[in-house]
Each structure stands twice: as structure tokens, then as C-alpha cells.
mmCIF file of C-alpha atoms and ligand atoms in Angstrom:
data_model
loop_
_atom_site.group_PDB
_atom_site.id
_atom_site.type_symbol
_atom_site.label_atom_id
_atom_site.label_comp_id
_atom_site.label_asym_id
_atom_site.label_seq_id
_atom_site.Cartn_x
_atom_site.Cartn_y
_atom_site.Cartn_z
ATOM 1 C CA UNK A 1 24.882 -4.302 -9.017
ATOM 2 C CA UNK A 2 24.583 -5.424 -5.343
ATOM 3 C CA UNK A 3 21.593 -6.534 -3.833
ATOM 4 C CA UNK A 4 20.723 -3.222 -2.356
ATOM 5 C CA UNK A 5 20.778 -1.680 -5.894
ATOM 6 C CA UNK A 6 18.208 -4.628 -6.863
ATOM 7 C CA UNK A 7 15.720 -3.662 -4.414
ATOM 8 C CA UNK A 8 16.304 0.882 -5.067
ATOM 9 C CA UNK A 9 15.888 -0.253 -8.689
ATOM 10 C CA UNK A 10 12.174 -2.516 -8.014
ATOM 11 C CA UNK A 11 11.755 0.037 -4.855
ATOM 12 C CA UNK A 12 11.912 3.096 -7.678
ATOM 13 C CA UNK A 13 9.621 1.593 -10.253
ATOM 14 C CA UNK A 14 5.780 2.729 -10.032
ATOM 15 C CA UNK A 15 4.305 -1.048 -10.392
ATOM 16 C CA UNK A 16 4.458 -2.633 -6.927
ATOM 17 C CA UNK A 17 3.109 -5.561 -8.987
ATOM 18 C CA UNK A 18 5.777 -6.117 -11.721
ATOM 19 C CA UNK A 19 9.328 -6.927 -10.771
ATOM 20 C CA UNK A 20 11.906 -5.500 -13.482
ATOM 21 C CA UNK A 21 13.783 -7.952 -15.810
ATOM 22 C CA UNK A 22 17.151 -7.421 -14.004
ATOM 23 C CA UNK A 23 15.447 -7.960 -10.639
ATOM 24 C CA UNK A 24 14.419 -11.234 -11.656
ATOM 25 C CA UNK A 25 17.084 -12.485 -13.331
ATOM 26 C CA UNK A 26 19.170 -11.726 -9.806
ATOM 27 C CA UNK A 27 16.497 -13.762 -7.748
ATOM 28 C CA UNK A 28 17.560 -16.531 -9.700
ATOM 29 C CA UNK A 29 21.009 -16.569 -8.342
ATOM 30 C CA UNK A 30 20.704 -14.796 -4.889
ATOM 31 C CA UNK A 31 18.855 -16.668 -1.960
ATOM 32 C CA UNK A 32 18.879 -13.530 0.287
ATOM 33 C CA UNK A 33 16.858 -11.247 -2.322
ATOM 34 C CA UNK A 34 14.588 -14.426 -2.986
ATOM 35 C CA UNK A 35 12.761 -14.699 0.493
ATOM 36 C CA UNK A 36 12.985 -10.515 0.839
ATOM 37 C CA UNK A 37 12.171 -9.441 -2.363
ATOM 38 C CA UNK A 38 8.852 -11.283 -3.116
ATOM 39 C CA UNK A 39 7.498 -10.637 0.619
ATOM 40 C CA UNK A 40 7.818 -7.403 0.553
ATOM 41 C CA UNK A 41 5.855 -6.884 -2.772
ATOM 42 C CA UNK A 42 3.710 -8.493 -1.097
ATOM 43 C CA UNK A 43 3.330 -6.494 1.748
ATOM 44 C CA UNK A 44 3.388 -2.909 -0.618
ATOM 45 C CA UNK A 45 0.729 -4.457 -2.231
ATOM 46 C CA UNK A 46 -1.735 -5.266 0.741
ATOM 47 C CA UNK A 47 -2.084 -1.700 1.192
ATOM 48 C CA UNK A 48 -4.258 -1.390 -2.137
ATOM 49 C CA UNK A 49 -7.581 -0.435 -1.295
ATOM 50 C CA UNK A 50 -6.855 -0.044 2.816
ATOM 51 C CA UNK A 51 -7.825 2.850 4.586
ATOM 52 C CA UNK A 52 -5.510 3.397 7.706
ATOM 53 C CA UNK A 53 -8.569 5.269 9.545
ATOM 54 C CA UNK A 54 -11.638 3.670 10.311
ATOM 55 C CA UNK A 55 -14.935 5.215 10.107
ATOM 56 C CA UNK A 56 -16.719 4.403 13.066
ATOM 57 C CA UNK A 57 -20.267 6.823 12.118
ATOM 58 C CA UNK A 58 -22.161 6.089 9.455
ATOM 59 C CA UNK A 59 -22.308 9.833 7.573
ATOM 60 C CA UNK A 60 -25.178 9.091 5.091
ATOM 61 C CA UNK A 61 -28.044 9.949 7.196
ATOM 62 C CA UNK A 62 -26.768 13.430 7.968
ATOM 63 C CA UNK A 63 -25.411 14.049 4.177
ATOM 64 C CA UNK A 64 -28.328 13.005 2.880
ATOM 65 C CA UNK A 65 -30.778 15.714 5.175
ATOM 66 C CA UNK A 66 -28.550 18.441 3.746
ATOM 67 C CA UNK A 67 -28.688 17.383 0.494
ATOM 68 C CA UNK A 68 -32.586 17.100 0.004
ATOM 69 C CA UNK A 69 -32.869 20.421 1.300
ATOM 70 C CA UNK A 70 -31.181 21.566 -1.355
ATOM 71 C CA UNK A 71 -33.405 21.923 -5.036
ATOM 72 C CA UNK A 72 -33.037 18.767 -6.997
ATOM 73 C CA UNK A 73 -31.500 18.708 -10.157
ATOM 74 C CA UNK A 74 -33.286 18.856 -13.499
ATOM 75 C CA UNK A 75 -32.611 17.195 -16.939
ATOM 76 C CA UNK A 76 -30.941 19.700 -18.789
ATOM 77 C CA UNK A 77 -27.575 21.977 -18.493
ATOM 78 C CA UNK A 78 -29.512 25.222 -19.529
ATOM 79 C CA UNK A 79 -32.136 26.738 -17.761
ATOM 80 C CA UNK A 80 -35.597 27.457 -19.090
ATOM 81 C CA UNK A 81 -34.749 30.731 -18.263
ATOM 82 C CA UNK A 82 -32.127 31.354 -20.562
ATOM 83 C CA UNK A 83 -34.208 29.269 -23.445
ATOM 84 C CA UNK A 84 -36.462 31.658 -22.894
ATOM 85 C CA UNK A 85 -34.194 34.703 -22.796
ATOM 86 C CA UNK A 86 -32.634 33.407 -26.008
ATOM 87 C CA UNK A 87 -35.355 32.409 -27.896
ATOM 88 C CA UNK A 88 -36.622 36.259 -27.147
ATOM 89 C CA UNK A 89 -33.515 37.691 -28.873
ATOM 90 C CA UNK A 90 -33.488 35.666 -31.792
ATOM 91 C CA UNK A 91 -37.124 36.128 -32.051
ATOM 92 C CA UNK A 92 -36.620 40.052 -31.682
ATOM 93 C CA UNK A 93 -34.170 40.524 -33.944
ATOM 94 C CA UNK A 94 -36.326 38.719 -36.529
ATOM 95 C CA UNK A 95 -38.775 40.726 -35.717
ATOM 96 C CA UNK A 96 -36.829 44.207 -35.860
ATOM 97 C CA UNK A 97 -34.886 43.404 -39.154
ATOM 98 C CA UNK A 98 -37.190 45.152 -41.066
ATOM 99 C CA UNK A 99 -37.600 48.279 -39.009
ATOM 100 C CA UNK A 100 -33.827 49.020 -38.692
ATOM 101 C CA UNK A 101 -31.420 50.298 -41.590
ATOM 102 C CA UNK A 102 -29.157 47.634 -40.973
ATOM 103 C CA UNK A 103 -30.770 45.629 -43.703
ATOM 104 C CA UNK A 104 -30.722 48.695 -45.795
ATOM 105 C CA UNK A 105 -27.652 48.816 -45.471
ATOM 106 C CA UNK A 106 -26.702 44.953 -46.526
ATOM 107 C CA UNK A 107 -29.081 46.066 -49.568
ATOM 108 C CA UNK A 108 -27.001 49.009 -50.388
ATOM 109 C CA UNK A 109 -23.301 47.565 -50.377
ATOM 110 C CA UNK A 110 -24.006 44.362 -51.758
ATOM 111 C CA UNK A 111 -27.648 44.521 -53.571
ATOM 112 C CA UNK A 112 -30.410 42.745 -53.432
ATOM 113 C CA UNK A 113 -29.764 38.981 -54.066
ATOM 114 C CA UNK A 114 -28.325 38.891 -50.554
ATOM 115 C CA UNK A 115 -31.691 39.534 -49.081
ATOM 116 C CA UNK A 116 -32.063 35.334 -49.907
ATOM 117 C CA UNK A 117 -29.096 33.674 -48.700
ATOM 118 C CA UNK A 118 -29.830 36.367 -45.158
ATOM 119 C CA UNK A 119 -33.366 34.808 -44.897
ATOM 120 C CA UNK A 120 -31.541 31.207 -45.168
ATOM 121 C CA UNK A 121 -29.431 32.273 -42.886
ATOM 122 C CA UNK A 122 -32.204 33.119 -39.862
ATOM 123 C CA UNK A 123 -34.241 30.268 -40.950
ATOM 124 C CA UNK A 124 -31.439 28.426 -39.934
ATOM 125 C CA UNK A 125 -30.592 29.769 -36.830
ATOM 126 C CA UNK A 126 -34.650 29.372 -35.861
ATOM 127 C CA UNK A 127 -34.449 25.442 -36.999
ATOM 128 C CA UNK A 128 -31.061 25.353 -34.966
ATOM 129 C CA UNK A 129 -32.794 26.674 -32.042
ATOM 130 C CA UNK A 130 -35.773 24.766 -31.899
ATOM 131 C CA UNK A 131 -33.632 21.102 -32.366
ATOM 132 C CA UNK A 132 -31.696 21.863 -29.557
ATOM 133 C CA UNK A 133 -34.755 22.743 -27.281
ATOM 134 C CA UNK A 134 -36.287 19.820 -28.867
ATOM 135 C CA UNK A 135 -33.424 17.578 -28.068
ATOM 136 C CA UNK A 136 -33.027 19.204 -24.458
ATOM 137 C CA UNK A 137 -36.528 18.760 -23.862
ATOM 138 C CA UNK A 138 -36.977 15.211 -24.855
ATOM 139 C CA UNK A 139 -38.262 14.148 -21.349
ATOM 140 C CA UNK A 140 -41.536 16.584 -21.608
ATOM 141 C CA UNK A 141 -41.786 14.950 -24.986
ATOM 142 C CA UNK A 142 -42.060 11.626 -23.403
ATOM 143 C CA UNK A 143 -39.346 10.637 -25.912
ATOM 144 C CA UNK A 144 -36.527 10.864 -23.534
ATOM 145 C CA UNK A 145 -37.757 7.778 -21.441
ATOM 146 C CA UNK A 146 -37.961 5.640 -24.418
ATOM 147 C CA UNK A 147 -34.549 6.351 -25.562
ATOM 148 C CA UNK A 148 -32.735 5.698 -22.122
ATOM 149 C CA UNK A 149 -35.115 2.440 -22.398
ATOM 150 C CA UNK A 150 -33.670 1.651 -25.524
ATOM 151 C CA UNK A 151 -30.139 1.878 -24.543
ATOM 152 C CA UNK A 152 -30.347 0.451 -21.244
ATOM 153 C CA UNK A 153 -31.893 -2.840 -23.445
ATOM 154 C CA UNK A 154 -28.708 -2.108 -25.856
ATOM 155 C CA UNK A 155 -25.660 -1.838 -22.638
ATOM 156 C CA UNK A 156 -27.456 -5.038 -21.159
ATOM 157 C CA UNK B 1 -29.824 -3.247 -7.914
ATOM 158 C CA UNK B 2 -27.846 0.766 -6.799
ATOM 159 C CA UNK B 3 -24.872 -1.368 -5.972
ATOM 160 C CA UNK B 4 -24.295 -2.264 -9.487
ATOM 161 C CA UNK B 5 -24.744 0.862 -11.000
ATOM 162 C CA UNK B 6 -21.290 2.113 -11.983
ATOM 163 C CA UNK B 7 -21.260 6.025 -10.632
ATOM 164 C CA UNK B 8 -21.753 7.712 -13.950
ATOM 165 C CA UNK B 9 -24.743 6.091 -13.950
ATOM 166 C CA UNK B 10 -25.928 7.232 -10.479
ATOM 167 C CA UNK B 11 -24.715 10.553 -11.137
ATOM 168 C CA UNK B 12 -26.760 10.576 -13.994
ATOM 169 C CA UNK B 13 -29.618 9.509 -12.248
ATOM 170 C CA UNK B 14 -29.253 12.234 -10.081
ATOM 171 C CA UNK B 15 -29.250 14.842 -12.157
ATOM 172 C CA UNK B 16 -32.294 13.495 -13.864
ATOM 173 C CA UNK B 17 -34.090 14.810 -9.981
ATOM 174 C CA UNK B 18 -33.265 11.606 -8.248
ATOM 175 C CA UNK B 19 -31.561 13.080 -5.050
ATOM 176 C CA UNK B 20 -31.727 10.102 -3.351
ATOM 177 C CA UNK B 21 -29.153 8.045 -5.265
ATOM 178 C CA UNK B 22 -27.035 10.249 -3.927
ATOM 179 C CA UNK B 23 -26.620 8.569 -0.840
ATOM 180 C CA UNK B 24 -25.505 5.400 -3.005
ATOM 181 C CA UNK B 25 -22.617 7.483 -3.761
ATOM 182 C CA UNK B 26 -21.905 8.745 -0.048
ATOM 183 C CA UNK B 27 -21.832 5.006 0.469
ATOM 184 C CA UNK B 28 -19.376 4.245 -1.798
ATOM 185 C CA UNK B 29 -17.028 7.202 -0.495
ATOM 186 C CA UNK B 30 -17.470 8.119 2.699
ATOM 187 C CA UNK B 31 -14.198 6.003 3.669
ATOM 188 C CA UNK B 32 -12.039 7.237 1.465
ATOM 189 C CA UNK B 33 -13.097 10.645 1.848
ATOM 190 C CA UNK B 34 -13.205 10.714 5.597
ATOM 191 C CA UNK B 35 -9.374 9.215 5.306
ATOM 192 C CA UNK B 36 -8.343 12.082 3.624
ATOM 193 C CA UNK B 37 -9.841 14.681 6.258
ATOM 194 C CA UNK B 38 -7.963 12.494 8.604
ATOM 195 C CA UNK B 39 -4.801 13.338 6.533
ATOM 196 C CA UNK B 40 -5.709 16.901 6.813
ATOM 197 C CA UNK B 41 -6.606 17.317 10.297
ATOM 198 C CA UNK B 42 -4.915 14.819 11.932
ATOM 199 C CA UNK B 43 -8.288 14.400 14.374
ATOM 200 C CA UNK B 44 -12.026 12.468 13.941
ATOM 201 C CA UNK B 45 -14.491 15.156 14.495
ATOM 202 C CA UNK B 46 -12.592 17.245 11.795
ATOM 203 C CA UNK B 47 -12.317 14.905 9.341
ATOM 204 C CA UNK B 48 -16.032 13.972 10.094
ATOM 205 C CA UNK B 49 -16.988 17.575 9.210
ATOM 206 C CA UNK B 50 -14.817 17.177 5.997
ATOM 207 C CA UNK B 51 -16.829 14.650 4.864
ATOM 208 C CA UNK B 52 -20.074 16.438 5.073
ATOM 209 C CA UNK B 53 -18.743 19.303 3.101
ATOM 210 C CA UNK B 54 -16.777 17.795 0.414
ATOM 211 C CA UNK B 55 -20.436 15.930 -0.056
ATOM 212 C CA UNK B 56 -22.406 18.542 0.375
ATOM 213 C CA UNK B 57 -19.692 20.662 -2.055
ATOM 214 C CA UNK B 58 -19.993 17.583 -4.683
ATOM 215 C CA UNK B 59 -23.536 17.674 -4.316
ATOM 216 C CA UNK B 60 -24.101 21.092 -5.678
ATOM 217 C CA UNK B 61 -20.876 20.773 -8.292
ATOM 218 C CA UNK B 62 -22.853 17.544 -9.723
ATOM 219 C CA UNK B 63 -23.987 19.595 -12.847
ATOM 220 C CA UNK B 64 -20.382 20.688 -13.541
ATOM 221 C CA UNK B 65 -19.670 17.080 -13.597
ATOM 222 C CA UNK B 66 -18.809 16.144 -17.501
ATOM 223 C CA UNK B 67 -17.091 12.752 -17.369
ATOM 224 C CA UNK B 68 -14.183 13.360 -18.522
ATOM 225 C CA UNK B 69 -12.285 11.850 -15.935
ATOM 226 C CA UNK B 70 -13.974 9.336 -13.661
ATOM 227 C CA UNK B 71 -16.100 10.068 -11.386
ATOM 228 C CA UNK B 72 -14.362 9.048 -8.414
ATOM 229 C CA UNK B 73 -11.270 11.577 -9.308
ATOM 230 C CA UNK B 74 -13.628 14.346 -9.635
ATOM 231 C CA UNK B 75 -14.539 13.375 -6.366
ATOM 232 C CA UNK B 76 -11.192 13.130 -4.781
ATOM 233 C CA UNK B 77 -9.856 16.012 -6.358
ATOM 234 C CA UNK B 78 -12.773 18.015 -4.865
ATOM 235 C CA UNK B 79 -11.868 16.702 -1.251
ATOM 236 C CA UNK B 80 -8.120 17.943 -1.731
ATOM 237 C CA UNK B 81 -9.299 20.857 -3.213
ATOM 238 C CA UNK B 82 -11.388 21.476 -0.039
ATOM 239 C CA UNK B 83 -8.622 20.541 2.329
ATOM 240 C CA UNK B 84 -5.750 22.088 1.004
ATOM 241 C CA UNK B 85 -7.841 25.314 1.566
ATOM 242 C CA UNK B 86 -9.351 24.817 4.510
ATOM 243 C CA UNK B 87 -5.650 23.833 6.420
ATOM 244 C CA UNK B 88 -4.629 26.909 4.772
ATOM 245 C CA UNK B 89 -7.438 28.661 6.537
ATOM 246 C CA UNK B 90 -6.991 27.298 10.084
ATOM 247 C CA UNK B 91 -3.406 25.928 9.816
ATOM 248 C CA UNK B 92 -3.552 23.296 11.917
ATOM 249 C CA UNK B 93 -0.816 23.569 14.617
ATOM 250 C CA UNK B 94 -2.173 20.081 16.769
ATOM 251 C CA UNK B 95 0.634 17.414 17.471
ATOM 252 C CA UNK B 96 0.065 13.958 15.287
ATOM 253 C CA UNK B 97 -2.662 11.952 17.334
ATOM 254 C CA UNK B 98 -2.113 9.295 14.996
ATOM 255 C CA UNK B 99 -5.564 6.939 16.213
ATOM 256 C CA UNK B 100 -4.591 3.762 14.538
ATOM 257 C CA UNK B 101 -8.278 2.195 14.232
ATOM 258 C CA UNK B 102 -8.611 -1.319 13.010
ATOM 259 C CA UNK B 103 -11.170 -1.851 10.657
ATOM 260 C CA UNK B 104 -13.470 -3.685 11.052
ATOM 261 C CA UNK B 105 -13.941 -5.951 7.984
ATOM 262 C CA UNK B 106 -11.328 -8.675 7.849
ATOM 263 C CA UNK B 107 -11.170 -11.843 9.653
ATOM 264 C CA UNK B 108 -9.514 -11.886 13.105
ATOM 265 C CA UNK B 109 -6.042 -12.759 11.926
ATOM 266 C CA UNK B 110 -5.888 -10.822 8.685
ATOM 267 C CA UNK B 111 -7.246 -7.605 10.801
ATOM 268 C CA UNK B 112 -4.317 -7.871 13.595
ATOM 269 C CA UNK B 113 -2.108 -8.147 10.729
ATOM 270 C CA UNK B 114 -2.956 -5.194 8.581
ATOM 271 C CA UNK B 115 -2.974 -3.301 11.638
ATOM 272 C CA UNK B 116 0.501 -4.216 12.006
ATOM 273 C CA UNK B 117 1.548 -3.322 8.368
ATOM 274 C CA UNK B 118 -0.588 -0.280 8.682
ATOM 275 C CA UNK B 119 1.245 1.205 11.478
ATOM 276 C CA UNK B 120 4.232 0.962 9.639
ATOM 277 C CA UNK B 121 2.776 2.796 6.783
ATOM 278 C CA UNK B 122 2.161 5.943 8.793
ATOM 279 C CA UNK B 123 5.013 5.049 10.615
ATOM 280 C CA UNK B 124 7.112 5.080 7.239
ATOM 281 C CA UNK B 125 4.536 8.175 5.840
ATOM 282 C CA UNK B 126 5.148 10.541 8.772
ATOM 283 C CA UNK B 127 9.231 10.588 8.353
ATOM 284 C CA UNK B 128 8.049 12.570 4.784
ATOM 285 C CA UNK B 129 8.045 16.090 4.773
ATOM 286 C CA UNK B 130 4.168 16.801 6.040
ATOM 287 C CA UNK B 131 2.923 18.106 2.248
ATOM 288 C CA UNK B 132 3.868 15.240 0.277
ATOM 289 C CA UNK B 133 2.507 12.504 2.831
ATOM 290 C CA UNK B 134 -0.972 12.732 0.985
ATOM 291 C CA UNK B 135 0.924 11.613 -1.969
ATOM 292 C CA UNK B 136 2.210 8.604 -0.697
ATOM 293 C CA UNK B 137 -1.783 7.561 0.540
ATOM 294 C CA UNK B 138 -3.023 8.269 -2.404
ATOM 295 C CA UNK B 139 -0.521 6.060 -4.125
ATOM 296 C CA UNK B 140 -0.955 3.277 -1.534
ATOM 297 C CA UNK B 141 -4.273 3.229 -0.538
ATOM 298 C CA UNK B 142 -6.500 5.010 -3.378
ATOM 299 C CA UNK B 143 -4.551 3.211 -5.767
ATOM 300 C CA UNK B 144 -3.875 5.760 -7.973
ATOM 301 C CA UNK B 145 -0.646 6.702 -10.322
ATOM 302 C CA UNK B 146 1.427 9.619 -10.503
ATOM 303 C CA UNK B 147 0.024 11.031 -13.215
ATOM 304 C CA UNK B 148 -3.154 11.050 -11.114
ATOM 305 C CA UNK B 149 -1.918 11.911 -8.356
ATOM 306 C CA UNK B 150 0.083 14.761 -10.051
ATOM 307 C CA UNK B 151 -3.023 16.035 -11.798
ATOM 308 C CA UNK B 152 -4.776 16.009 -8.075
ATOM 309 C CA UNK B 153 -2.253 18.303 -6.607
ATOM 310 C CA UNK B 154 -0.220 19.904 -8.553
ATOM 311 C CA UNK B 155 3.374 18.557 -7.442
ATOM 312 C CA UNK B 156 5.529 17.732 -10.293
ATOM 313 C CA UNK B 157 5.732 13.800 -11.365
ATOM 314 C CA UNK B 158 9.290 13.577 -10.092
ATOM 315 C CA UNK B 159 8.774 14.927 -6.527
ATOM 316 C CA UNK B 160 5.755 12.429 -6.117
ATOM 317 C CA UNK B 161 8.351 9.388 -7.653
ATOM 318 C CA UNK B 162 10.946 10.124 -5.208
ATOM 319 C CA UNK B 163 8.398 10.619 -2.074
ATOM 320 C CA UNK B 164 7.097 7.480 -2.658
ATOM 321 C CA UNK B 165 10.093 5.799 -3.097
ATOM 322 C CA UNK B 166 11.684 6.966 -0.016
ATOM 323 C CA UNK B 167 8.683 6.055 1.917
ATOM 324 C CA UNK B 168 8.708 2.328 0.605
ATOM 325 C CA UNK B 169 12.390 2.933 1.553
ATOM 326 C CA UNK B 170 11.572 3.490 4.987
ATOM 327 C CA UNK B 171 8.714 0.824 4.869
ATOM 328 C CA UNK B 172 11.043 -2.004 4.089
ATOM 329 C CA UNK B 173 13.576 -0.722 6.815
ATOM 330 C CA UNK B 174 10.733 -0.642 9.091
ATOM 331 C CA UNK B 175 9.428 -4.306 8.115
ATOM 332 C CA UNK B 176 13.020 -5.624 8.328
ATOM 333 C CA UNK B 177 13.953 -4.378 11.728
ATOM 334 C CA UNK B 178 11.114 -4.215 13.875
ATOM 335 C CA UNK B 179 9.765 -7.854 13.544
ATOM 336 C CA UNK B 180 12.676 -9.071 12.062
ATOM 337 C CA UNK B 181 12.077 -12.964 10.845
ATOM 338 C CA UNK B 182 8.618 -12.710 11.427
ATOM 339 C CA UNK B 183 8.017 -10.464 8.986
ATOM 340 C CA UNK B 184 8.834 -12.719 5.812
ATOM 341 C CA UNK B 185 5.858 -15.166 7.096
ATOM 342 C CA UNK B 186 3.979 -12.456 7.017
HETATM 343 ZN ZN1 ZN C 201 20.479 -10.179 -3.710
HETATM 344 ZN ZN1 ZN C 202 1.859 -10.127 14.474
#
């Protein structure tokens, strides 16, 4: 390998940093690779963290009057709206168990022990329901302040 | 006390109703953001527009946010998501004004020589085919790897490995011959 193939094979690695093994072991012998090599990983690696274009205007001001125009965001990924739509259905379909022959039918093909394990079943679903708007909720609980207190203590 | 907030933590804030940490995160951007519409657009008032709407865009995405890759990818990925579209849109036919403007944070001496080094980086960028030279920034100035950078756009590992390579090619040729001895003091 010739010197050119030295610098295509440090040229072709990703690390600007980190000279290969073979690279090195040529620097020890070749004067000519010594001063080029090392100043131009230095000079690849002053670009880290440089932006070619300077900003001149300061965009913050006029970001920041769009922005708070807009509604601010609200603990939470799900809307109240869709708690409340939800809650409706499972509530409903409580509700209209009894009227429908859908039950009947559950009683019919597979008799009337399930009737126990089904109430399980919706209990279940209810408890599920109300821990995750619990646990969504925690800030109108006043509990969510006291955890993030807690943790911020904890990360310090 | 913002400043040493890490941006999950901001973003976080945010969506707890804080709008105005927000602007801690503009702060932190801006730059890198506004060199990308620069990228795209190849002019200032364009790339000053970018910035408003990839902020604006972020802004309103902030919910979608889950952390699963830092924040400041999300953020970049939005931008080139946002310019790749909108060049698509206007398909920008302007020559290369290429502004070289120092900036203005470095000492006297370090700034005149970045600027030198820098104008051989777009020097060395702009002999790339005009897709790929957002690559070759990312990789040099945002710091990121190919993977990333892959990820970001969409171009396959290998084409970003041998972009980059020929533009430190063409970087080194450039370093070599234009200020010839001067340029290992550098
Ligand atoms: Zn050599
Ligand atoms: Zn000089």
C-alpha cells in the first residue's frame, strides 16, 4: 500500500477521530503521511458542531407569538373527551347486558356458571378503566406534583 | 436554570401547559435548523421562513413526541421532512448564492480561520451531486452517523459512505492545493 491508499483507507472510515491500525503503523515509517495525515484529521474534525451559515435574526420572538396563540398542551395523551366517550360505552353495555339476549344466549350454550367468571370479567374491565383515568389524572389528584417532586429529589 | 434542562425535560414541561419553555428549545435550534433551510433554499429570507415552520410544525407534533429517539433527531428529521417537500413544491431553480457568513462566536483568529476551512467545505460539498450534499452537513456539522443520517433520509448507508468520502476527498485536495504549506500550520 502507497501512501495514497493510507489516506482512501482513514479517508473511507466513518471516525474522523480514530486513525486505523495500518494507518498508524505507516506514520511510523513515512515522514510525508506524518505532517499530512494528523493535520488533516484535524481539520475534518473542526467542522463538528460548525454551522457554515450564520444567523444574523434572532427567531424566538416571532416563534414564540405563533406558538402561544396556539392552545397549550395538557397532561395527558387522551382527551377527556374520549374518557368520557369510553367510559359511556363500557358503562352502557353494563347497563344493557341484561336487556339484550346476548346473555341469554351465553346462558344457553354454555349454562349458567359462566354468568360468574362474565361478571369478573366486567368488573375488571371497570377497575381497569378507572386506574388508568386515575393514573392519567394524577395532577387533579394533586398526586402528580408530588411524584415528579419525588423523582426530581431521586435524578438529583 | 432552562439551560440545564436536557430537552426531554423541556419537552416535558411543555406538554405539562408550559408553552413558554418552548422558546428554550427554539434557542437551542434555531442554528441548526436555519442551516438546513439554507441547504434547501440556497437564500436567507427562505431559510428564515423555514425556521418558523419547522417550529411552528414541531410545536403542534410535540404530543406525538415519544422519546424514542432523541429529541433533537425528531427535530431534525422534521426540518428535512419539511424541506424535502417544500423544494419539491417550488423546485428551486436560483443559482448557488453561497453567502459565506462568519460567525460570530470565536476569537478573531480562530473566526478568520474557520471561515477559511468553511469555504472549503461548501467548496468540497457543492462538487456532490445536489441531493446528497445534505448528507455530507449532517455528517460534518450535526455530527451525526450514517445510520442517522440514513434513518433521516432515506438514502441507503452505502451511498451516504461514499458521498462523504468523496467529499473529504475533495476537502483534502482542496486544503493541499489552495494554501499549500500553510495549511499544515493550520
Ligand atoms: Zn505515506
Ligand atoms: Zn489564513
Amino acid at each position: 500500500m502507497n501512501c495514497e491508499d493510507h489516506i482512501s483507507h482513514y479517508l473511507k472510515r466513518e471516525s474522523i477521530d480514530r486513525l486505523p491500525f495500518l494507518v498508524k503503523i505507516h506514520l511510523l515509517w513515512c515522514g510525508k503521511c506524518r505532517r499530512e495525515i494528523p493535520a488533516l484529521r484535524k481539520n475534518l474534525a473542526a467542522y463538528r458542531g460548525i454551522f457554515p451559515y450564520a444567523m444574523k435574526r434572532d427567531m424566538s420572538d416571532s416563534i414564540m407569538r405563533s406558538v402561544c396563540k396556539m392552545l397549550p398542551y395538557k397532561r395527558g395523551a387522551v382527551s377527556e373527551s374520549k374518557w368520557i366517550i369510553s367510559g359511556c360505552i363500557l358503562l352502557g353495555s353494563i347497563f344493557l347486558m341484561p336487556f339484550n339476549n346476548s346473555m341469554q344466549w351465553v346462558r344457553d350454550s354454555f349454562g349458567e356458571f359462566f354468568d360468574i367468571p362474565l361478571t369478573i370479567v366486567m368488573g375488571m374491565a371497570i377497575s381497569l378503566y378507572i386506574t388508568l383515568f386515575a393514573a392519567s389524572h394524577l395532577k387533579n389528584f394533586g398526586l402528580r406534583s408530588k411524584i415528579d417532586r419525588i423523582l426530581a429529589k431521586e435524578a438529583q | 436554570m432552562d439551560e440545564q434542562r436536557n430537552d426531554e425535560q423541556i419537552v416535558r414541561q411543555i406538554l405539562y401547559g408550559d408553552t413558554e419553555a418552548f422558546r428554550v428549545i427554539v434557542g437551542r435550534y434555531q442554528k441548526q435548523i436555519f442551516n438546513m433551510g439554507f441547504r434547501f433554499f440556497r437564500n436567507e429570507n427562505d431559510a428564515y421562513d423555514f425556521v418558523q415552520e419547522v417550529f411552528i410544525k414541531a410545536f403542534q407534533k410535540l404530543g406525538s413526541f415519544r422519546g424514542l429517539s432523541p429529541f433533537r433527531f425528531w427535530l431534525l428529521k422534521i426540518a428535512y421532512n419539511t424541506g424535502i417537500n417544500s423544494v419539491k413544491a417550488y423546485k428551486s431553480t436560483s443559482p448557488i448564492d453561497d453567502v459565506a457568513i462568519p460567525s460570530a462566536e470565536k476569537s478573531p483568529e480562530e473566526k478568520h480561520l474557520n471561515e477559511e476551512l468553511r469555504k472549503l467545505l461548501l467548496d468540497a460539498v457543492n462538487t456532490l451531486p445536489e441531493r446528497y450534499r445534505i448528507c455530507v452537513d449532517f455528517y460534518f456539522f450535526y455530527g451525526l452517523s450514517y445510520n442517522e443520517i440514513s434513518s433521516m433520509t432515506g438514502f441507503p448507508v452505502n451511498t451516504i459512505k461514499s458521498n462523504v468520502f468523496r467529499a473529504k476527498k475533495e476537502l483534502r485536495d482542496l486544503l493541499s492545493g489552495t494554501i499549500a504549506e500553510d495549511y499544515y500550520e493550520l
